[in-house]
Coordinates of C-alpha atoms and ligand atoms in Angstrom, one line a residue:
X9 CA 15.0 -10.3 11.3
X10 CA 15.5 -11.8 7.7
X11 CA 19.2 -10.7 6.1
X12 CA 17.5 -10.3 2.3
X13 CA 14.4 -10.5 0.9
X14 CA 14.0 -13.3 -1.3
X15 CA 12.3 -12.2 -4.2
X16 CA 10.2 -14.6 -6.1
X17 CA 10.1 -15.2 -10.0
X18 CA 7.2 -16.9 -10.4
X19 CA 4.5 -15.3 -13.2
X20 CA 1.5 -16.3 -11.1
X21 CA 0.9 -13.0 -8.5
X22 CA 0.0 -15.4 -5.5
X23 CA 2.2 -17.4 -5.3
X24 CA 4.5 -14.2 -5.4
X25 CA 2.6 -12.7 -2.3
X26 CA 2.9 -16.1 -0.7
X27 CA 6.4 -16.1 -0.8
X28 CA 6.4 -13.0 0.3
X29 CA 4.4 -12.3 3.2
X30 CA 6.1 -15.1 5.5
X31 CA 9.3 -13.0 5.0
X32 CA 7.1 -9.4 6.0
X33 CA 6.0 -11.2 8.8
X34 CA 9.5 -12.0 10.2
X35 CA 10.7 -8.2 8.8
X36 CA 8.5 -6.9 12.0
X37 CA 8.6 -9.6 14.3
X38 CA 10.2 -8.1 17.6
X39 CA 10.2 -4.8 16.3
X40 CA 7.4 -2.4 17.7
X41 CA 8.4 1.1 16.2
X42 CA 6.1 1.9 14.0
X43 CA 8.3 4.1 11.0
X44 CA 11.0 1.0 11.4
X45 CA 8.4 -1.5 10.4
X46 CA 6.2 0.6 7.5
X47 CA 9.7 1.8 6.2
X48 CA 10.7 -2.0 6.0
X49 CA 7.0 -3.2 4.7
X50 CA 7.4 -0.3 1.7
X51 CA 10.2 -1.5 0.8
X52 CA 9.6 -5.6 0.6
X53 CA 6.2 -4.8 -1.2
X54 CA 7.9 -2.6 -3.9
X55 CA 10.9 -4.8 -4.5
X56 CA 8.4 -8.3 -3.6
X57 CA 5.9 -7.2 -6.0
X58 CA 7.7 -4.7 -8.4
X59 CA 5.5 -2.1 -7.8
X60 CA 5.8 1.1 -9.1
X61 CA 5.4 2.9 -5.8
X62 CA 4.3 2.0 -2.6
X63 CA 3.8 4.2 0.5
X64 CA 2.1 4.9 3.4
X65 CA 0.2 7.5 4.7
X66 CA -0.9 8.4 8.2
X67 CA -4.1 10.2 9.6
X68 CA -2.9 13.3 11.4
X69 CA -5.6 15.3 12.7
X70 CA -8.0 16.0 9.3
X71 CA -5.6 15.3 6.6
X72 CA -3.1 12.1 5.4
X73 CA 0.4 13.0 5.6
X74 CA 3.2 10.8 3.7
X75 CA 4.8 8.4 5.9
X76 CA 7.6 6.0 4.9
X77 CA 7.2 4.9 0.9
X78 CA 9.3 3.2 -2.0
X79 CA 9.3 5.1 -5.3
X80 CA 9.0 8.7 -6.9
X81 CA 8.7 11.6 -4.5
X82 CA 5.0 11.7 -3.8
X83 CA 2.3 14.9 -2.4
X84 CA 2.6 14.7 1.1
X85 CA -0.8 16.0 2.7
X86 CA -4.2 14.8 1.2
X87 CA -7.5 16.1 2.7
X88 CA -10.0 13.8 3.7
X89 CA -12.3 12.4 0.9
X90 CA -9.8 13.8 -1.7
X91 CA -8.1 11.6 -3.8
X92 CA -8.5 7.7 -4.0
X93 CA -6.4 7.7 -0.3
X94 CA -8.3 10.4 0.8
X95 CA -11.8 8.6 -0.3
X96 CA -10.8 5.2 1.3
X97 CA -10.2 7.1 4.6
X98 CA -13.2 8.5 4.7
X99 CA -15.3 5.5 3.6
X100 CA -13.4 3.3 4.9
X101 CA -13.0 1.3 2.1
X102 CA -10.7 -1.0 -0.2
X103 CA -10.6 1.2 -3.1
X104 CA -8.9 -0.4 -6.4
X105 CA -8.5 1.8 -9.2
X106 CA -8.5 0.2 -12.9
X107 CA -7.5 3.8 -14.9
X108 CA -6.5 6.6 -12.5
X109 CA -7.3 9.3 -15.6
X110 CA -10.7 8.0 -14.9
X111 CA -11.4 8.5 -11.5
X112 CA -12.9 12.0 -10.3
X113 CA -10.6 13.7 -7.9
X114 CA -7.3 11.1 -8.4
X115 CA -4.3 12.8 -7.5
X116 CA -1.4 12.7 -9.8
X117 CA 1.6 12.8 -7.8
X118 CA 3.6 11.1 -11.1
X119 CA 2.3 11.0 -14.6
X120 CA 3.7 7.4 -15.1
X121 CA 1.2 6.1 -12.5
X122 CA -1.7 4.3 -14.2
X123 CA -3.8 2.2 -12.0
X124 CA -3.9 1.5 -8.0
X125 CA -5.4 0.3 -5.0
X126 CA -5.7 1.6 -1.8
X127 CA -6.2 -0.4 1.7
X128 CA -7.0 1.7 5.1
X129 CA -5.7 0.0 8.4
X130 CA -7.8 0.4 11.7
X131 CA -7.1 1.3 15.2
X132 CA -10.3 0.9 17.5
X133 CA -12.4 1.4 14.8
X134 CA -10.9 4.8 13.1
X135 CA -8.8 4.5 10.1
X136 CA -4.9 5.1 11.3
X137 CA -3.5 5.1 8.1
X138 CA -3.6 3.8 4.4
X139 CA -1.7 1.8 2.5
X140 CA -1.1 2.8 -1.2
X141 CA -0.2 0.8 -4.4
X142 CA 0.4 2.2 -7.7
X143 CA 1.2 0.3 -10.7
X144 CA 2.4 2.0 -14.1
X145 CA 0.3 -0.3 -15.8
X146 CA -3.4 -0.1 -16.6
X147 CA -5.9 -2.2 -14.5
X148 CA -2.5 -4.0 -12.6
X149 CA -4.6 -4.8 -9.3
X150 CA -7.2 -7.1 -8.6
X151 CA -9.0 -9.6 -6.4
X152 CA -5.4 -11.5 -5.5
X153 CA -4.1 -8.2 -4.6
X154 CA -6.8 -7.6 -2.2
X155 CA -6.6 -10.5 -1.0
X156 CA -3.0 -10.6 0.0
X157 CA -2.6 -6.6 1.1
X158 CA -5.7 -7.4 3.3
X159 CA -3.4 -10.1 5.1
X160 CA -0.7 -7.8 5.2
X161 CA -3.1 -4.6 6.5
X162 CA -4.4 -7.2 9.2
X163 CA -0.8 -7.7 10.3
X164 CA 0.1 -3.6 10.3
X165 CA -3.2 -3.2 12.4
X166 CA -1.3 -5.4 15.0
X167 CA 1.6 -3.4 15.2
X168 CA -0.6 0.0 15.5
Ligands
SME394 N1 -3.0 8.9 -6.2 C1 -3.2 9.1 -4.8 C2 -2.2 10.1 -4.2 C3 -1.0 9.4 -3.7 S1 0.1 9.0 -4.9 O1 -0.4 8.2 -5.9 C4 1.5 8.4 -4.2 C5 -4.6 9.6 -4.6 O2 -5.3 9.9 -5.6 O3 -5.0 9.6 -3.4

């Protein structure tokens, strides 16, 4: 397991994730529990990226309950199709949100979150959990973000 994270400076986004993700990668290498290694992954992607908050949250029977996250204190059950989490769940769906004041149903959990995106992670075919992002920005997330989470949604499905 890697000591530190090695956080890179660089102003281009990609080449932050690409520094990044190798070091994620050995974060859960040789280590199966599931909380261990989202708990770990929250916090590399919030410090990595600089992220206002990012968190997990896990299908438990017909609602998302929080699971391990980085940031503000955060709503801990959504219903399904409510929210942004609660619509990628039940569509399925990368979901990235430019304006969060602008999306019907968004659920505020803190003011000073502006924008996000939202990434579920499959086991045999059902959605197991989601992986949130949210930026205090406006319009923070994009195609490079989708990109990279996707790679790092790909490696969670592994461990699930
Ligand atoms: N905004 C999310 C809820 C989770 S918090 O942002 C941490 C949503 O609308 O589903």
């Amino acid at each position: 397991m890697a000591e530190e994270l090695i956080i890179s400076t660089s102003d281009d986004k990609a080449e932050r994730y690409r520094s990044l993700l190798p070091q994620i990668e050995a974060l859960v290498a040789g280590e199966n529990d599931l909380t261990a290694n989202l708990a770990n992954i929250a916090s590399a992607l919030k410090y990595g990226m600089d992220y206002f908050w990012v968190g997990f949250y896990r299908v438990k029977g017909h609602e998302l309950v929080l699971g391990p996250f980085q940031g503000p204190i955060a709503c801990t059950r959504i219903a399904k199709g409510k929210g942004v989490c609660g619509k990628s769940w039940k569509e399925k769906k990368i979901l990235i949100v430019e304006n969060v004041e602008e999306f019907p149903g968004h659920i505020a959990c803190s003011a000073e979150s502006k924008s996000e995106i939202v990434l579920p992670a499959l086991k045999n075919g059902a959605v197991a959990l989601v992986l949130d992002v949210d930026s205090d920005q406006i319009a923070d997330f994009d195609e490079i973000d989708k990109e990279y989470l996707t790679q790092l949604i790909r490696l969670i499905e592994l461990k699930l």
